[in-house]
mmCIF file of N, CA, C and O in Angstrom:
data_model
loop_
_atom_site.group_PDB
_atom_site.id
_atom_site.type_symbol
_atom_site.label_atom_id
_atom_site.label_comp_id
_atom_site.label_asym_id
_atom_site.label_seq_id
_atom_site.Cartn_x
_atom_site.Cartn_y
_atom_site.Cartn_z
ATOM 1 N N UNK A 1 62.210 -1.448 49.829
ATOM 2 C CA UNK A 1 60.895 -1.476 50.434
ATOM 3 C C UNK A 1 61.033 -1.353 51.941
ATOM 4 O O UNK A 1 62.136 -1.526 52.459
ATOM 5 N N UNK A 2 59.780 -1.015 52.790
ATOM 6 C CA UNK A 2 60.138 -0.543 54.173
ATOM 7 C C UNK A 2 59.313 -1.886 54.449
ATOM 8 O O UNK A 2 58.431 -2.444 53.797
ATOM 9 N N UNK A 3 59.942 -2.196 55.678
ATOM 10 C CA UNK A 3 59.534 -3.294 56.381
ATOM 11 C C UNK A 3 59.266 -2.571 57.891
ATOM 12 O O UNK A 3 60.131 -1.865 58.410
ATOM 13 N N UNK A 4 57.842 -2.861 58.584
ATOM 14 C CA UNK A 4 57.666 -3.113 59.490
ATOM 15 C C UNK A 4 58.003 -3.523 61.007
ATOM 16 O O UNK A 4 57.358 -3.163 61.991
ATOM 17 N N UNK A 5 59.366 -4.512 61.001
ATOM 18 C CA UNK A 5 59.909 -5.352 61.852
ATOM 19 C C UNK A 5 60.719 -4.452 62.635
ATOM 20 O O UNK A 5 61.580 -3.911 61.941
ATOM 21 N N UNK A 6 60.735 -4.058 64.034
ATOM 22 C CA UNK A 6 61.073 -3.188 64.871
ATOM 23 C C UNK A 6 63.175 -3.905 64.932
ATOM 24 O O UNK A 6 63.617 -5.054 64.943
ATOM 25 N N UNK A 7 63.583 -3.121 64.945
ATOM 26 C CA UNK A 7 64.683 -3.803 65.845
ATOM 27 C C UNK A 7 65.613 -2.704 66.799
ATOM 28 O O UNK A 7 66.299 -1.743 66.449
ATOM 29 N N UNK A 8 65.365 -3.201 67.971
ATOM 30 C CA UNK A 8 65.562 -2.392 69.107
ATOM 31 C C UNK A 8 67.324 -1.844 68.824
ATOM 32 O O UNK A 8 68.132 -2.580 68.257
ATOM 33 N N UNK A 9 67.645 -0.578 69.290
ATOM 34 C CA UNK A 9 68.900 -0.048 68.857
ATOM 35 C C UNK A 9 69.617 1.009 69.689
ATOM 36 O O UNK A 9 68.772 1.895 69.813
ATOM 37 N N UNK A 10 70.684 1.377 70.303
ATOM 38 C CA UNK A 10 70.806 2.122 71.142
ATOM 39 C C UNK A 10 71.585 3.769 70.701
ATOM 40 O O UNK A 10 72.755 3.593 70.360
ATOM 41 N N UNK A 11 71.282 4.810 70.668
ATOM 42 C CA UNK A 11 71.691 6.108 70.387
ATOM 43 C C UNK A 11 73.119 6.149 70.888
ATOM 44 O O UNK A 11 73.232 5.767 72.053
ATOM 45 N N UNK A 12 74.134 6.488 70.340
ATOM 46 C CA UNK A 12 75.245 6.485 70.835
ATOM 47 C C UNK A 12 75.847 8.175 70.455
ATOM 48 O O UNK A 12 76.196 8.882 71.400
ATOM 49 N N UNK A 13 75.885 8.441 69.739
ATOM 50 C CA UNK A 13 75.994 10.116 69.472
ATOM 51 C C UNK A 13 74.718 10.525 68.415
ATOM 52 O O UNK A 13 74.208 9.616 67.760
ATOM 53 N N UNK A 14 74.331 11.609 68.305
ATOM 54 C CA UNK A 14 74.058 12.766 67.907
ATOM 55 C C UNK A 14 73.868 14.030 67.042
ATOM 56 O O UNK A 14 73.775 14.910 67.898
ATOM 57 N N UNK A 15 73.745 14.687 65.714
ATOM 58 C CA UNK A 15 73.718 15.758 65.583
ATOM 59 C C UNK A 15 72.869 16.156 64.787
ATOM 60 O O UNK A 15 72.052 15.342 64.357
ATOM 61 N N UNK A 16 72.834 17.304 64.436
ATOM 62 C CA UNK A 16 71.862 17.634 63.315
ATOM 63 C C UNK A 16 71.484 17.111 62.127
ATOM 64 O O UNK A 16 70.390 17.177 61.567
ATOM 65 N N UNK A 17 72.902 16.368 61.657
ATOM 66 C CA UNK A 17 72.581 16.082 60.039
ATOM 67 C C UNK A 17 72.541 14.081 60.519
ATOM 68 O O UNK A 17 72.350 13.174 59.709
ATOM 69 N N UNK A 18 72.780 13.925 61.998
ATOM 70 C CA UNK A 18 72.577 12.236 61.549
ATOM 71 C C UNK A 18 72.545 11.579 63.354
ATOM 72 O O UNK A 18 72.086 12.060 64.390
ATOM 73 N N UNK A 19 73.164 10.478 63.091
ATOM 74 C CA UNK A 19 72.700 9.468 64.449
ATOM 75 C C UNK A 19 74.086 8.566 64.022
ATOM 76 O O UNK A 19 74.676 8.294 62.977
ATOM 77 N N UNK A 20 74.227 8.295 65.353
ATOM 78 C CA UNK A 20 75.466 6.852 66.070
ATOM 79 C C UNK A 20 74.389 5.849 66.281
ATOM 80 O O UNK A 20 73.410 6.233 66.922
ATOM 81 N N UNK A 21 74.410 4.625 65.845
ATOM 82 C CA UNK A 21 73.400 3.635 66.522
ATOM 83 C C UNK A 21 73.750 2.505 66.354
ATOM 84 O O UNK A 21 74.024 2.149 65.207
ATOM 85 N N UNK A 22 73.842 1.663 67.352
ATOM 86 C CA UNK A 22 74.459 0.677 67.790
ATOM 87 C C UNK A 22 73.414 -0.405 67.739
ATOM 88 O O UNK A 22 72.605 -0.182 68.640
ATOM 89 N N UNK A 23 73.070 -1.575 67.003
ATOM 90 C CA UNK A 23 72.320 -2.813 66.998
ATOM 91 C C UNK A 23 72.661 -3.680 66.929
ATOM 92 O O UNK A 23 73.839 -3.689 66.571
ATOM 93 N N UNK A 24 72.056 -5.017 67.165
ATOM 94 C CA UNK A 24 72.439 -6.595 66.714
ATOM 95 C C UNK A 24 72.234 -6.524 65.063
ATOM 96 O O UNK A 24 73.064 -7.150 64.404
ATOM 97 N N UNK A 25 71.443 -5.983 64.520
ATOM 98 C CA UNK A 25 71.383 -6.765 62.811
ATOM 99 C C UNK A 25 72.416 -5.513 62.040
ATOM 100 O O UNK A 25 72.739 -4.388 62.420
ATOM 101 N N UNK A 26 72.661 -6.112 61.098
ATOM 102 C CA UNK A 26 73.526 -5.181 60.152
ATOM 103 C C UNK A 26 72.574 -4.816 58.888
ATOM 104 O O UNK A 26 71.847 -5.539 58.207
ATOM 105 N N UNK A 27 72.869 -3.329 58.823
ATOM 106 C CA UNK A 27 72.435 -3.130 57.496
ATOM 107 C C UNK A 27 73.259 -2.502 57.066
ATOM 108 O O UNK A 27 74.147 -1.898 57.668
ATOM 109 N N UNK A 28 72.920 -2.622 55.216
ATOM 110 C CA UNK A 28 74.408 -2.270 54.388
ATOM 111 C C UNK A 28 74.009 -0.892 54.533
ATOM 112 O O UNK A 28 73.115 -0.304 55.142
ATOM 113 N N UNK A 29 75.300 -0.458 53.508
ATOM 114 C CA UNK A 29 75.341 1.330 53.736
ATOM 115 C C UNK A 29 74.635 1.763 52.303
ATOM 116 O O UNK A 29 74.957 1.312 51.204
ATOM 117 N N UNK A 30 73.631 2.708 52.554
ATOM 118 C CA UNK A 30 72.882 3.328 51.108
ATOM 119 C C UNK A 30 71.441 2.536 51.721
ATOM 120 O O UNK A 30 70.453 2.966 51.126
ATOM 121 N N UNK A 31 71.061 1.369 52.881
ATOM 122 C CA UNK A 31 69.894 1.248 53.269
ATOM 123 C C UNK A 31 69.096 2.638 53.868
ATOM 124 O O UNK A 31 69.478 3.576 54.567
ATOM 125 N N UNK A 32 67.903 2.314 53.288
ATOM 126 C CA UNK A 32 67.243 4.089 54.049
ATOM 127 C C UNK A 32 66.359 2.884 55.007
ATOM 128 O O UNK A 32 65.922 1.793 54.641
ATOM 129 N N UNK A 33 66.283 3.681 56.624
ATOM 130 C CA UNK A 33 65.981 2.631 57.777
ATOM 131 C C UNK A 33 64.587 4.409 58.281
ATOM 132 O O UNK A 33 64.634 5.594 57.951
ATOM 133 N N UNK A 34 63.565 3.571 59.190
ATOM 134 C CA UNK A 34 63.441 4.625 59.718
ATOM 135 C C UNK A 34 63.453 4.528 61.086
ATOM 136 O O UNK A 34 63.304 3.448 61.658
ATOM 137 N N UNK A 35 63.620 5.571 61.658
ATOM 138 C CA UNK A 35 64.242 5.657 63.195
ATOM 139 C C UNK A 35 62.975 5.911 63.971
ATOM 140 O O UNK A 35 62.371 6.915 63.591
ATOM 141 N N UNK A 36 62.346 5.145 65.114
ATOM 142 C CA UNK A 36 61.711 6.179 66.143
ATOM 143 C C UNK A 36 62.304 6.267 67.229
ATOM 144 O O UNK A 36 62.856 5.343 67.826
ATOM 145 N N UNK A 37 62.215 7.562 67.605
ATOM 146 C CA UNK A 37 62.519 7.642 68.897
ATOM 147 C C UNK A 37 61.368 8.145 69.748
ATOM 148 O O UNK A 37 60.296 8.543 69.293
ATOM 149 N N UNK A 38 61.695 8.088 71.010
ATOM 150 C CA UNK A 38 60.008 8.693 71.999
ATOM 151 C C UNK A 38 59.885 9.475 72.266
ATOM 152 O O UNK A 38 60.913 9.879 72.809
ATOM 153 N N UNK A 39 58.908 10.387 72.265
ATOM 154 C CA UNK A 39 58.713 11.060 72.978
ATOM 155 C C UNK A 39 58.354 10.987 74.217
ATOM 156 O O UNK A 39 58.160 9.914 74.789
ATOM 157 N N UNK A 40 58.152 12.814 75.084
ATOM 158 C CA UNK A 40 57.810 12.753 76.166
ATOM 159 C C UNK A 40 56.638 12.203 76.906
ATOM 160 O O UNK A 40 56.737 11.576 77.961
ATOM 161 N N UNK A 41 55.395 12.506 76.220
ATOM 162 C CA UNK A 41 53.982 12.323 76.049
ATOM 163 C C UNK A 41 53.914 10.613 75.636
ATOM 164 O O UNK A 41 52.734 10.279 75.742
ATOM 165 N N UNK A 42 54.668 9.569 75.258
ATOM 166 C CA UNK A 42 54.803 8.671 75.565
ATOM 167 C C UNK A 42 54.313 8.170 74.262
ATOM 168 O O UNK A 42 53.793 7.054 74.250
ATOM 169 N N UNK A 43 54.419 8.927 73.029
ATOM 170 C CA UNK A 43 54.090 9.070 71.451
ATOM 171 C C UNK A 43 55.786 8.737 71.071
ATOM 172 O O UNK A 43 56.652 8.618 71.939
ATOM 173 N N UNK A 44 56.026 8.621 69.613
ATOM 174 C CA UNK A 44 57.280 8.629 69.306
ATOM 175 C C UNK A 44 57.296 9.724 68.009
ATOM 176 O O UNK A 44 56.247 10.238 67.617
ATOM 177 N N UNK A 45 58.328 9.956 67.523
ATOM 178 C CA UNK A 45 58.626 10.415 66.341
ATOM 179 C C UNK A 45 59.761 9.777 65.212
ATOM 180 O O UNK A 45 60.951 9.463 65.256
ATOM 181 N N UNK A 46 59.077 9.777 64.563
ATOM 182 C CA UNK A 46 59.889 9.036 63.650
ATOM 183 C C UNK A 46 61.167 9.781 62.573
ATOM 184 O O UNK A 46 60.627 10.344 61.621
ATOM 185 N N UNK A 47 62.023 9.838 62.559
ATOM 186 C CA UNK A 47 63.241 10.532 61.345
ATOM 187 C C UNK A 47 63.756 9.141 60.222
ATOM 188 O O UNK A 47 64.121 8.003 60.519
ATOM 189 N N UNK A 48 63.596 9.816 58.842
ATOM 190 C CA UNK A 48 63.993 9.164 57.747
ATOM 191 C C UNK A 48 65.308 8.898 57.803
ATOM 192 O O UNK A 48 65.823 9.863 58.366
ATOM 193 N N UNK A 49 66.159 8.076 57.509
ATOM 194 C CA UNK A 49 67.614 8.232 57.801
ATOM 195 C C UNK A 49 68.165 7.126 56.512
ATOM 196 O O UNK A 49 67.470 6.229 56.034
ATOM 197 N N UNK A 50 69.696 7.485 56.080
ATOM 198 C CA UNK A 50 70.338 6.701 55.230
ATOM 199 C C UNK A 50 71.330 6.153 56.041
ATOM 200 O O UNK A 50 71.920 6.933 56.788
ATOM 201 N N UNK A 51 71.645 4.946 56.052
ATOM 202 C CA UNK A 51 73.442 4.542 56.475
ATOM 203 C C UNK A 51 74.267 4.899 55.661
ATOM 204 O O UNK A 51 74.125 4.569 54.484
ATOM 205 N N UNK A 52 75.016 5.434 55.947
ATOM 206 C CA UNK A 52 76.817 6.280 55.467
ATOM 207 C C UNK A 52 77.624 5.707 55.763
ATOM 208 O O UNK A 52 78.676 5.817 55.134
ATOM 209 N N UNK A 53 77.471 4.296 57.505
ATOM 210 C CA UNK A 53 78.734 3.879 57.487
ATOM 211 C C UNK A 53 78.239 2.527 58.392
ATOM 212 O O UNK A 53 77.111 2.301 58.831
ATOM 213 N N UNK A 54 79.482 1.697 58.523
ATOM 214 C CA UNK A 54 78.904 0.556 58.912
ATOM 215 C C UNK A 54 80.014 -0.069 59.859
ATOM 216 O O UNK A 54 81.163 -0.047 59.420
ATOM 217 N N UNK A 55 79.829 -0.536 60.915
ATOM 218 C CA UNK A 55 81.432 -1.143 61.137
ATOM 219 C C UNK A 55 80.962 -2.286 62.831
ATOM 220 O O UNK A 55 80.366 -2.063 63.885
ATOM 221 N N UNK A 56 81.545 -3.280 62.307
ATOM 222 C CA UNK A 56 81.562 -4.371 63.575
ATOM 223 C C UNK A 56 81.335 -3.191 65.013
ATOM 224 O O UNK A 56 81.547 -1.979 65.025
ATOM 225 N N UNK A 57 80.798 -4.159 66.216
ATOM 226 C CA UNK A 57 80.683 -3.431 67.457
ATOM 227 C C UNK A 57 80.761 -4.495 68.578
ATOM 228 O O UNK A 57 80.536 -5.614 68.118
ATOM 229 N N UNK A 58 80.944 -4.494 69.552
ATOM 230 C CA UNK A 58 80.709 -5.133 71.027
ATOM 231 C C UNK A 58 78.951 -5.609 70.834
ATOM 232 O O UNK A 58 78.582 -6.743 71.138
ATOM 233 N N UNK A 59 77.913 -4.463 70.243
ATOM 234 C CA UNK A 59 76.596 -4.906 70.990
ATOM 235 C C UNK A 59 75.991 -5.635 70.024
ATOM 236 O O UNK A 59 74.864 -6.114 70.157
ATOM 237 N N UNK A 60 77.070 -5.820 68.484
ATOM 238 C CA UNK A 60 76.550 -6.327 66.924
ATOM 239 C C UNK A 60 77.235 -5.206 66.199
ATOM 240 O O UNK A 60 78.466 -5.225 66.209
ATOM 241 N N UNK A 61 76.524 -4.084 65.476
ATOM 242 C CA UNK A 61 76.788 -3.298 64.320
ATOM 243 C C UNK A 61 77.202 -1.971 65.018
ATOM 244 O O UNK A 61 77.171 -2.122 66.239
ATOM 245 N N UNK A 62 77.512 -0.945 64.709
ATOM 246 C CA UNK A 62 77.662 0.875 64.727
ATOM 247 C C UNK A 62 77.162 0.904 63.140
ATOM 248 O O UNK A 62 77.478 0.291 62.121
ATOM 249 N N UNK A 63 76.660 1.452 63.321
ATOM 250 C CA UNK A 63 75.623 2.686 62.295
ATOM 251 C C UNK A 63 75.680 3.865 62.070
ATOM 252 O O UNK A 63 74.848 4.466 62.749
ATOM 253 N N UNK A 64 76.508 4.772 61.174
ATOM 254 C CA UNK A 64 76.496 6.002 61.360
ATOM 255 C C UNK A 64 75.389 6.452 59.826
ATOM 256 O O UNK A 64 75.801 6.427 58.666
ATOM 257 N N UNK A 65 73.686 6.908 60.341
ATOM 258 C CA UNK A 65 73.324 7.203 59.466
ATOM 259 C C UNK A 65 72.937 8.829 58.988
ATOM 260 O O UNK A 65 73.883 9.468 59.451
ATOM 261 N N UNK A 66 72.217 9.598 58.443
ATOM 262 C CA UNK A 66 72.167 10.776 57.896
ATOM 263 C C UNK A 66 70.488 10.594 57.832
ATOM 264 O O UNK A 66 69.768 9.755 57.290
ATOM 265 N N UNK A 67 70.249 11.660 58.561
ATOM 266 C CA UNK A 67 68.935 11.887 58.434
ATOM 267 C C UNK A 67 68.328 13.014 57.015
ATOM 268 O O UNK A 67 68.965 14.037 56.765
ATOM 269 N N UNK A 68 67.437 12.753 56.443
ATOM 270 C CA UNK A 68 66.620 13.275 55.404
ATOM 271 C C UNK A 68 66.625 14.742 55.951
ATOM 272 O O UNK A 68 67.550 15.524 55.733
ATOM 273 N N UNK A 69 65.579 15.025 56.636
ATOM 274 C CA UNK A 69 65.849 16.571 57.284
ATOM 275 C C UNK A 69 66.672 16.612 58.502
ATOM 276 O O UNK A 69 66.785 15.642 59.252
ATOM 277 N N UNK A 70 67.258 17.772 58.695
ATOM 278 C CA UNK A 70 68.087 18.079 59.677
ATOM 279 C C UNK A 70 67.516 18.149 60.797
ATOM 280 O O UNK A 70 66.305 18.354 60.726
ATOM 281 N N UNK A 71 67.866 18.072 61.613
ATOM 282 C CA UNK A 71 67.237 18.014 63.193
ATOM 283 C C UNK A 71 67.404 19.171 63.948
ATOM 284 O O UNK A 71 68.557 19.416 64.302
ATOM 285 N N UNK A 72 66.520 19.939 64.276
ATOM 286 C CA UNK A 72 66.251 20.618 64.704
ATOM 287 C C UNK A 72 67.182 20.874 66.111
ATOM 288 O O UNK A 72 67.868 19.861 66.245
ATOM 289 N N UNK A 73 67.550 22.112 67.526
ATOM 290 C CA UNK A 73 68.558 22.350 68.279
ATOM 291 C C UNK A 73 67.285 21.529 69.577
ATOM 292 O O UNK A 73 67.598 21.094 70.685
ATOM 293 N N UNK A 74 66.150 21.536 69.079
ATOM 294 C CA UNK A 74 64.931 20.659 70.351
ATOM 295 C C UNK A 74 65.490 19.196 69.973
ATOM 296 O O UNK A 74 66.191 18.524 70.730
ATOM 297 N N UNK A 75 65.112 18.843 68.808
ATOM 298 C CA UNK A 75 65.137 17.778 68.893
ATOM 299 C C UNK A 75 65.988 16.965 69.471
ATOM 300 O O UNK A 75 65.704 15.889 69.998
ATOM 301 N N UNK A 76 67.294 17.574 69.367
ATOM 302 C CA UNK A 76 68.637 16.961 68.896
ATOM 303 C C UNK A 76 68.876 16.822 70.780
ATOM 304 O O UNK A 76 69.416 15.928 71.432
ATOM 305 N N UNK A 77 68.150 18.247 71.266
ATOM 306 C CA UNK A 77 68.086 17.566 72.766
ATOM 307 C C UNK A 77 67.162 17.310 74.163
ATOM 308 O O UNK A 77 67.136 17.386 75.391
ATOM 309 N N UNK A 78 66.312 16.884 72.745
ATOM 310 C CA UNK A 78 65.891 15.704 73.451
ATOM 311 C C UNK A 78 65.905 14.565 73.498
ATOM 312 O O UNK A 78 65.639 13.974 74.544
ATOM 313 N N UNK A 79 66.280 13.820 72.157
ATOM 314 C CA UNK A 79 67.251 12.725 72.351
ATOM 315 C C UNK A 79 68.041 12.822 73.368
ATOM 316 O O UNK A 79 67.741 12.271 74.427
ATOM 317 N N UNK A 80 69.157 13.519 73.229
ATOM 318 C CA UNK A 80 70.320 13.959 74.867
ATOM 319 C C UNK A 80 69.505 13.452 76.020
ATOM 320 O O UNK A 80 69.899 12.509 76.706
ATOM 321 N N UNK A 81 68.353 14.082 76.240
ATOM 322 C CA UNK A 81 67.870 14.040 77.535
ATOM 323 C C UNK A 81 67.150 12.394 77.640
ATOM 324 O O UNK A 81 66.613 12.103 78.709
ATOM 325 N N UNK A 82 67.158 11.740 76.925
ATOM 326 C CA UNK A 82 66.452 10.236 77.086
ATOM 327 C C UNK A 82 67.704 9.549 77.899
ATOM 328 O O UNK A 82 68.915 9.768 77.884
ATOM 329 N N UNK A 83 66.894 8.643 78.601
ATOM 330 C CA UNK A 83 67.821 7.919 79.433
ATOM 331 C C UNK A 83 67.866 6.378 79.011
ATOM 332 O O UNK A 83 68.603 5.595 79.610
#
């Protein structure tokens, strides 16, 4: 079931088929999470994503998950371009 409850997370790599993401809470691997990220216009967009991998970190967890659709060569940088 999808829960509501935000938990703030930091982008660490990148690509078409997924995301690096670094948080305090752990989730197991085979959780489907959904991601927003912001947009420019100060809206967000949201990507469906699975965890594939899981492993201790400095900030809490690393997250390597797989997004549902592939990400587009915009999307992918504009993530890049967030600071």
């Amino acid at each position: 079931s999808w829960v509501k409850d935000p938990w703030p997370a930091v982008i660490r790599a990148i690509w078409p088929r997924g995301l690096s993401l670094s948080l305090a809470r752990r989730f197991e691997k085979g959780c489907g999470l959904a991601v927003e990220v912001p947009a420019n216009d100060g809206s967000s967009s949201t990507m469906l994503a699975r965890v594939t991998h899981v492993q201790p970190h400095e900030d809490g967890y690393l997250l390597d998950v797989s997004v549902i659709s592939e990400l587009s060569e915009e999307e992918v940088e504009h993530v890049l371009s967030l600071s």
